[in-house]
Short mmCIF file of N, CA and C in Angstrom, two decimals:
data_model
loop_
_atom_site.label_atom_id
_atom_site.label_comp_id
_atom_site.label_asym_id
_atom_site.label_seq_id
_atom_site.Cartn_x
_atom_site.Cartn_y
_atom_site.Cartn_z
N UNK A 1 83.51 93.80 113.76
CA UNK A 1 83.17 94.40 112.48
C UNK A 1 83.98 95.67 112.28
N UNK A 2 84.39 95.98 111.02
CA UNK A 2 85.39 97.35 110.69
C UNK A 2 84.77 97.72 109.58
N UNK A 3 84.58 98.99 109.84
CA UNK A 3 84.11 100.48 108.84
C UNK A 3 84.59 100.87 108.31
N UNK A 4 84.91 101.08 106.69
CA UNK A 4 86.21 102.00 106.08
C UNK A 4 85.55 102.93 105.49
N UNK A 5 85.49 103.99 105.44
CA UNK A 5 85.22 105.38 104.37
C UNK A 5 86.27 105.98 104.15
N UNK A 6 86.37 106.07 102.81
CA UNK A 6 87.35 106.39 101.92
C UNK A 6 86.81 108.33 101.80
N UNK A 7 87.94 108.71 101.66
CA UNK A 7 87.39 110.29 101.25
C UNK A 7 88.66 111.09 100.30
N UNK A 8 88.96 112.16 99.71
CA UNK A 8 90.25 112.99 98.83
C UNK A 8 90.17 112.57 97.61
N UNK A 9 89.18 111.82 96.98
CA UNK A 9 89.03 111.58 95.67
C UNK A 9 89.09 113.05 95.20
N UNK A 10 89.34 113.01 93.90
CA UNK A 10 88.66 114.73 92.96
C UNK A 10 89.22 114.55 91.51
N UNK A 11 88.99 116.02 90.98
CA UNK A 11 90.20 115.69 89.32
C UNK A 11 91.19 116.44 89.91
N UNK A 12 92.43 115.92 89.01
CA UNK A 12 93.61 116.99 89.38
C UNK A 12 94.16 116.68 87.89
N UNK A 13 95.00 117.76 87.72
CA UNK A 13 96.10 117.66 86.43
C UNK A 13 96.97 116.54 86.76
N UNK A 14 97.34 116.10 85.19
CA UNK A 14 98.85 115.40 85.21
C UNK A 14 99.57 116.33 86.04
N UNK A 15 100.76 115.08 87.03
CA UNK A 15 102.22 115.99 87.83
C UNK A 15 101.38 116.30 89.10
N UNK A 16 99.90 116.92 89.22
CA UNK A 16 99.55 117.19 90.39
C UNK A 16 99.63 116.07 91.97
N UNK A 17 99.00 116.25 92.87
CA UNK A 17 99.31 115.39 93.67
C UNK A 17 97.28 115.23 94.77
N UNK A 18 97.69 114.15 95.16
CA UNK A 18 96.55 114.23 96.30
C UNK A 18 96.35 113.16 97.08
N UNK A 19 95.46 113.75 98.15
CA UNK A 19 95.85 112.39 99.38
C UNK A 19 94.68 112.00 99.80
N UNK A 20 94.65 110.72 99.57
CA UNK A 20 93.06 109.74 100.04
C UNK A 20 93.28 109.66 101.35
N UNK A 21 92.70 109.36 102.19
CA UNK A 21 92.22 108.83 103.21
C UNK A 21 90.86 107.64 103.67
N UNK A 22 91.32 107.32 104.41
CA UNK A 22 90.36 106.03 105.05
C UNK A 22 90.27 105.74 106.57
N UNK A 23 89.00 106.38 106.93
CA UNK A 23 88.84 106.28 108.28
C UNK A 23 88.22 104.70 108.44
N UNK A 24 89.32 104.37 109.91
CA UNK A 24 88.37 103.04 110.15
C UNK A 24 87.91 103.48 111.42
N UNK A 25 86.74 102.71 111.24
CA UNK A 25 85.97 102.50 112.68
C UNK A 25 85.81 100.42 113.32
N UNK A 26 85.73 100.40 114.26
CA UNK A 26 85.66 99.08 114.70
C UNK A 26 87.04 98.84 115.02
N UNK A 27 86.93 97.28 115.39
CA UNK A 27 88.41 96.79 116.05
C UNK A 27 89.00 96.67 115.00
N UNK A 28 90.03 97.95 115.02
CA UNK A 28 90.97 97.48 113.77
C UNK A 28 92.62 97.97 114.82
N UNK A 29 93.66 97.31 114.50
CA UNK A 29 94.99 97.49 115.64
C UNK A 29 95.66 97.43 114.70
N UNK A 30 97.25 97.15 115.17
CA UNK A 30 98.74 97.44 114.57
C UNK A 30 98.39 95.65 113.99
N UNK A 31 97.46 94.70 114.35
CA UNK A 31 97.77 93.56 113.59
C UNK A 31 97.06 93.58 112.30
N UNK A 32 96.35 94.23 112.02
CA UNK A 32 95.67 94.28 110.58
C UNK A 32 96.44 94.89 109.88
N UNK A 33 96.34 94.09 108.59
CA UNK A 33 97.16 94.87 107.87
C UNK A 33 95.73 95.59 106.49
N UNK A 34 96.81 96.30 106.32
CA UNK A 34 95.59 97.62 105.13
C UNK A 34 96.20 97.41 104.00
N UNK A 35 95.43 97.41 102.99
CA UNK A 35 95.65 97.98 101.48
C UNK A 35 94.73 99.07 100.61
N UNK A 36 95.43 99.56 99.55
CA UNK A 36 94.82 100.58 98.68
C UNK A 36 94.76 99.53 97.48
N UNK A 37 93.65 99.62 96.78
CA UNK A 37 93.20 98.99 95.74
C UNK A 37 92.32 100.02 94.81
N UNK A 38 92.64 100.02 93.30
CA UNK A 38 91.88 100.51 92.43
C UNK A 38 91.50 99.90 91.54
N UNK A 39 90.25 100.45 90.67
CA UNK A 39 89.52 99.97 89.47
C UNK A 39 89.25 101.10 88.19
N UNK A 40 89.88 100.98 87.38
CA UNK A 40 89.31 101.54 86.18
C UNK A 40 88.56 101.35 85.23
N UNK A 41 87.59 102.28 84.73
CA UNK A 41 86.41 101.89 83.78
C UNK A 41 86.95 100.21 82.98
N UNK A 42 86.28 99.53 83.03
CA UNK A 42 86.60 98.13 82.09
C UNK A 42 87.54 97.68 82.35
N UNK A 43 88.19 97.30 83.58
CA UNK A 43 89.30 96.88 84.34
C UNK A 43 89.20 95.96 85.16
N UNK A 44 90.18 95.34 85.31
CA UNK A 44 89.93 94.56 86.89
C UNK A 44 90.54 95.52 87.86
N UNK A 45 89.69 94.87 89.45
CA UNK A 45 90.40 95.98 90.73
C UNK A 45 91.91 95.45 90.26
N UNK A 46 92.88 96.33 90.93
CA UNK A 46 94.10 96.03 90.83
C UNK A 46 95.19 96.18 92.06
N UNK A 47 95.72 95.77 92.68
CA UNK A 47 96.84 96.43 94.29
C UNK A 47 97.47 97.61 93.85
N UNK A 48 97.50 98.47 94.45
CA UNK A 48 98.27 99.32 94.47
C UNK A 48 99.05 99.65 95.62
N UNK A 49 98.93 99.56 96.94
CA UNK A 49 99.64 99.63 97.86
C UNK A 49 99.40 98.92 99.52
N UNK A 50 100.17 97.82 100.08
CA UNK A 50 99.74 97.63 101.33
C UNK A 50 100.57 97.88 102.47
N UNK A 51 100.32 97.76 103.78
CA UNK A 51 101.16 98.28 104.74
C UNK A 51 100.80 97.28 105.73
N UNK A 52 101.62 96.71 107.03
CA UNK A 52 102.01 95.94 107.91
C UNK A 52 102.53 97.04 108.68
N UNK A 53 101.48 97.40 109.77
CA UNK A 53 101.69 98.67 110.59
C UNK A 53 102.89 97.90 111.90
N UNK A 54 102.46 96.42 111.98
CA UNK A 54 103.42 96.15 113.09
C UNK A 54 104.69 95.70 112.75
N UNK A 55 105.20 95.63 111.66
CA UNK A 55 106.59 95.91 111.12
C UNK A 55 106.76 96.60 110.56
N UNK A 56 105.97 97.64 110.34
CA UNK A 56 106.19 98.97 109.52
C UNK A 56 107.01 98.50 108.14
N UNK A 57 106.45 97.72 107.87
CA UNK A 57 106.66 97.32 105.75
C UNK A 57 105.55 97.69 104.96
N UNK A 58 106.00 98.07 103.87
CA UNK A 58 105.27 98.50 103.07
C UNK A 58 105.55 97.98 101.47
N UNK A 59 104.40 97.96 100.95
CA UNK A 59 104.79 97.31 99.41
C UNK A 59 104.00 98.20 98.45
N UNK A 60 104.52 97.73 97.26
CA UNK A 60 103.65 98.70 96.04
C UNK A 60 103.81 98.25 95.14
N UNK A 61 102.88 98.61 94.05
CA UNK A 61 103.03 97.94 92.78
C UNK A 61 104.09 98.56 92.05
N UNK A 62 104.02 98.27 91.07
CA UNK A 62 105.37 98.79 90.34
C UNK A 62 104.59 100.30 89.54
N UNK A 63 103.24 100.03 89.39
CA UNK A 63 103.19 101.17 88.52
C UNK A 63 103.00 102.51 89.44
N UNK A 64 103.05 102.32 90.39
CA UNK A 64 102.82 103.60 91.53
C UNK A 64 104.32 103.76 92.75
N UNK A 65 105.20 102.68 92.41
CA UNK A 65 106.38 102.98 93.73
C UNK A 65 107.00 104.07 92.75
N UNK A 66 107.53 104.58 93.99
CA UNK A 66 108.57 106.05 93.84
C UNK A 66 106.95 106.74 93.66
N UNK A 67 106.14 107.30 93.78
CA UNK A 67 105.09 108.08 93.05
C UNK A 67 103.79 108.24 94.59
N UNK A 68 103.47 106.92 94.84
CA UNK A 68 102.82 107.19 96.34
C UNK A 68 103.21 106.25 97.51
N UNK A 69 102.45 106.75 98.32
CA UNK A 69 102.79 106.31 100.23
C UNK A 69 101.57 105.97 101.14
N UNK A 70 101.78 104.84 101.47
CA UNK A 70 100.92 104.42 102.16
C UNK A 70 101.15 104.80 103.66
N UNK A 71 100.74 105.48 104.79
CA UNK A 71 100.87 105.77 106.00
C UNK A 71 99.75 105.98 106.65
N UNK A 72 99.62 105.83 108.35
CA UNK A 72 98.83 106.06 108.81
C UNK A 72 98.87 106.99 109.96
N UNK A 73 97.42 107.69 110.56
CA UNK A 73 97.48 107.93 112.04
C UNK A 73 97.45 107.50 113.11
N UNK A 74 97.54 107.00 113.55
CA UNK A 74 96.91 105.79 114.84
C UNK A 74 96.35 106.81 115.63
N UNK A 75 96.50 108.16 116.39
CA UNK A 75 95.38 108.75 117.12
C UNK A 75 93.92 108.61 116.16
N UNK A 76 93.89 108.93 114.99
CA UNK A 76 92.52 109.11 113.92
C UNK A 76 92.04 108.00 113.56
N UNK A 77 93.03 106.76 113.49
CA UNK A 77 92.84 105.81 113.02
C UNK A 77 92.47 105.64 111.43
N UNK A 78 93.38 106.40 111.02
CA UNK A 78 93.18 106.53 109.75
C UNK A 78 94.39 106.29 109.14
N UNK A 79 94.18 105.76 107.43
CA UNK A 79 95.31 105.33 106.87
C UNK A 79 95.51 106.22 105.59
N UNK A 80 96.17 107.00 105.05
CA UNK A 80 96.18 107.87 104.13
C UNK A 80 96.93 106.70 102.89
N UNK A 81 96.68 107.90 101.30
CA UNK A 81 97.24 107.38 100.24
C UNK A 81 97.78 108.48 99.57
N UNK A 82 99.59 108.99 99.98
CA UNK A 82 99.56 110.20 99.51
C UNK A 82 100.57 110.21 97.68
N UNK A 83 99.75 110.88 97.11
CA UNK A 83 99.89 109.91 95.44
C UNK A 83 100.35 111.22 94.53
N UNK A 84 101.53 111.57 94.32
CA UNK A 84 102.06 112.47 93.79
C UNK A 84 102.82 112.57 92.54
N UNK A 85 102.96 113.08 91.19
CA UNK A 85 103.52 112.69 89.93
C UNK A 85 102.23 111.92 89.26
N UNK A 86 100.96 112.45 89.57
CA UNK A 86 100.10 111.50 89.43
C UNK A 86 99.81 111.88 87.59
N UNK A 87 99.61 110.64 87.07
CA UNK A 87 99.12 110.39 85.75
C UNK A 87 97.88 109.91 84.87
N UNK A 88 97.32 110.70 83.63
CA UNK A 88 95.91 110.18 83.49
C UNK A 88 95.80 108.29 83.82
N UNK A 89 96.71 107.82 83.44
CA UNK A 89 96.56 106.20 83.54
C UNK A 89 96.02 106.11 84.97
N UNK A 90 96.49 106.72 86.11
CA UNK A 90 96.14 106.86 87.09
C UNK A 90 94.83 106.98 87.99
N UNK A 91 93.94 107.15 86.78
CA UNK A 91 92.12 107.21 87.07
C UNK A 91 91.65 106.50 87.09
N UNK A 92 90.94 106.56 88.32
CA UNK A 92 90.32 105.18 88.43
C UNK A 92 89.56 105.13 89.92
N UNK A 93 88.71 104.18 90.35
CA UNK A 93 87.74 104.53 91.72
C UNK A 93 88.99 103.88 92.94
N UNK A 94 89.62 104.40 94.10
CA UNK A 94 90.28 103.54 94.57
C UNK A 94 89.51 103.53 96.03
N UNK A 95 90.04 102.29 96.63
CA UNK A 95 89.75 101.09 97.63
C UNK A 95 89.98 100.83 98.63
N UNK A 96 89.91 101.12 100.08
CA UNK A 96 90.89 101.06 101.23
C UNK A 96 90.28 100.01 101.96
N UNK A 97 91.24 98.29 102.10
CA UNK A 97 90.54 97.49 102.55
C UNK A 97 91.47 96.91 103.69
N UNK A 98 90.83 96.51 104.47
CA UNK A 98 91.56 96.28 105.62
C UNK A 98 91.57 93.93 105.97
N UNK A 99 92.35 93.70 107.06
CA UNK A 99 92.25 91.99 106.78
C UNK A 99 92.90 91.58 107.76
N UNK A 100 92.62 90.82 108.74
CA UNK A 100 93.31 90.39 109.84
C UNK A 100 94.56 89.70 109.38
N UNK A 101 95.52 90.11 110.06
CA UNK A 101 96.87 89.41 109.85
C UNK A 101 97.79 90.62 108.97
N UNK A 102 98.78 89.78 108.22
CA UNK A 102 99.76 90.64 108.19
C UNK A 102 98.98 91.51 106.35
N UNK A 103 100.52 91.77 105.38
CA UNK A 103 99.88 92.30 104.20
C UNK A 103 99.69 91.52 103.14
N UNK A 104 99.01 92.12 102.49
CA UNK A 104 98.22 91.31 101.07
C UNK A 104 98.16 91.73 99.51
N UNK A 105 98.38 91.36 98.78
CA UNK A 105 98.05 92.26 97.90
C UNK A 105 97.35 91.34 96.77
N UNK A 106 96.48 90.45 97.22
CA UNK A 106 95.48 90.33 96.44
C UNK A 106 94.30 90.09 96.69
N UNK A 107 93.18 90.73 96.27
CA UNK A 107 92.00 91.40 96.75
C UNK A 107 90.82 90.43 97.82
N UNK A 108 91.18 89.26 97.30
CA UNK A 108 90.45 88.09 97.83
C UNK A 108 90.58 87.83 99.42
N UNK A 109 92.05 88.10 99.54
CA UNK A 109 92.79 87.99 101.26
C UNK A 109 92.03 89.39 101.90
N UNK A 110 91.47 90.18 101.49
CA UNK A 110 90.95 90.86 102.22
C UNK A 110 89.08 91.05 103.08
N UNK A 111 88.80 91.16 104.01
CA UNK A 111 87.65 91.02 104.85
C UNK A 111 87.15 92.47 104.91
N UNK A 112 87.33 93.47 104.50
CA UNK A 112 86.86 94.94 104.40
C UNK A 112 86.83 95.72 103.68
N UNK A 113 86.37 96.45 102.90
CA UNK A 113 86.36 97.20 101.93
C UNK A 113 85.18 98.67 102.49
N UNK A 114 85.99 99.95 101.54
CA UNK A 114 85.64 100.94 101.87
C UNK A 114 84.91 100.89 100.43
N UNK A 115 83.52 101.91 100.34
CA UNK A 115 83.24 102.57 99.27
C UNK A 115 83.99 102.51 98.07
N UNK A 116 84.76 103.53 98.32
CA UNK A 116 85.76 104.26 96.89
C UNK A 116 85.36 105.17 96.80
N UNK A 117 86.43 106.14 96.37
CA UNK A 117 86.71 107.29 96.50
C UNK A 117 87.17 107.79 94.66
N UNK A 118 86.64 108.39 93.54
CA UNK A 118 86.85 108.31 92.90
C UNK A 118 88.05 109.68 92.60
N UNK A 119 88.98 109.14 91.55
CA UNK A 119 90.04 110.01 91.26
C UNK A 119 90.12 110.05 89.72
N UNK A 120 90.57 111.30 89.48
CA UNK A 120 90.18 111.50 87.75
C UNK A 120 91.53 112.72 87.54
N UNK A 121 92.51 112.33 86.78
CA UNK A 121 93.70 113.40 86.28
C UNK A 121 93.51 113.03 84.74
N UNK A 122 93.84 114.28 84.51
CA UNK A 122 93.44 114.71 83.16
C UNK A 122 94.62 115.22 82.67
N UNK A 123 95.11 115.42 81.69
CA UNK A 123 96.03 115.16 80.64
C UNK A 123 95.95 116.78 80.04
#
């Protein structure tokens, strides 16, 4: 079984920046792969970023590459979301879910889900 708590939600201005985090607990290794997923009011969840820690690849959607980074700690076991140039479109509750095997980016392939961490930039 794997634990995710999401935490670094807040408001920030347009242009500002900020960094989620997601602690896992349980057997989670370099073979799981992680994603960041968000939802906005009257939305579907949507991918925003996954990572394949044992080939160190990484993917992103189009509306967030060049803008954030998916990385992790392996002493903390934690996977950050560091999201900078950030924009009101940008609000929304986001998702740190984890899934045996490699990366994913659609919501179904995944076996873990954190809370959410809500994020709000304002204009």
């Amino acid at each position: 079984q794997v634990q995710l708590v999401e935490s670094g939600g807040g408001v920030v201005q347009a242009g500002g920046s900020l960094r989620l985090s997601c602690a896992a607990s349980g057997r989670t290794n370099s073979g799981y792969g992680m994603g960041w997923f968000r939802q906005a009011p009257g939305k579907e969840r949507e991918f925003v970023a996954t990572a394949n820690w044992a080939t160190s690849s990484t993917v992103y959607s189009d509306s967030v590459k060049g803008r954030f980074t998916i990385s992790r700690d392996n002493a903390k076991n934690t996977v950050y979301l560091q999201m900078n140039s950030l924009k009101p479109e940008d609000t929304a509750v986001y998702y740190c879910a984890a899934r045996r095997g490699g990366m994913a980016w659609a919501s179904v392939h995944y076996d873990y889900w954190g809370q959410g961490t809500q994020v709000t930039v304002s204009s």
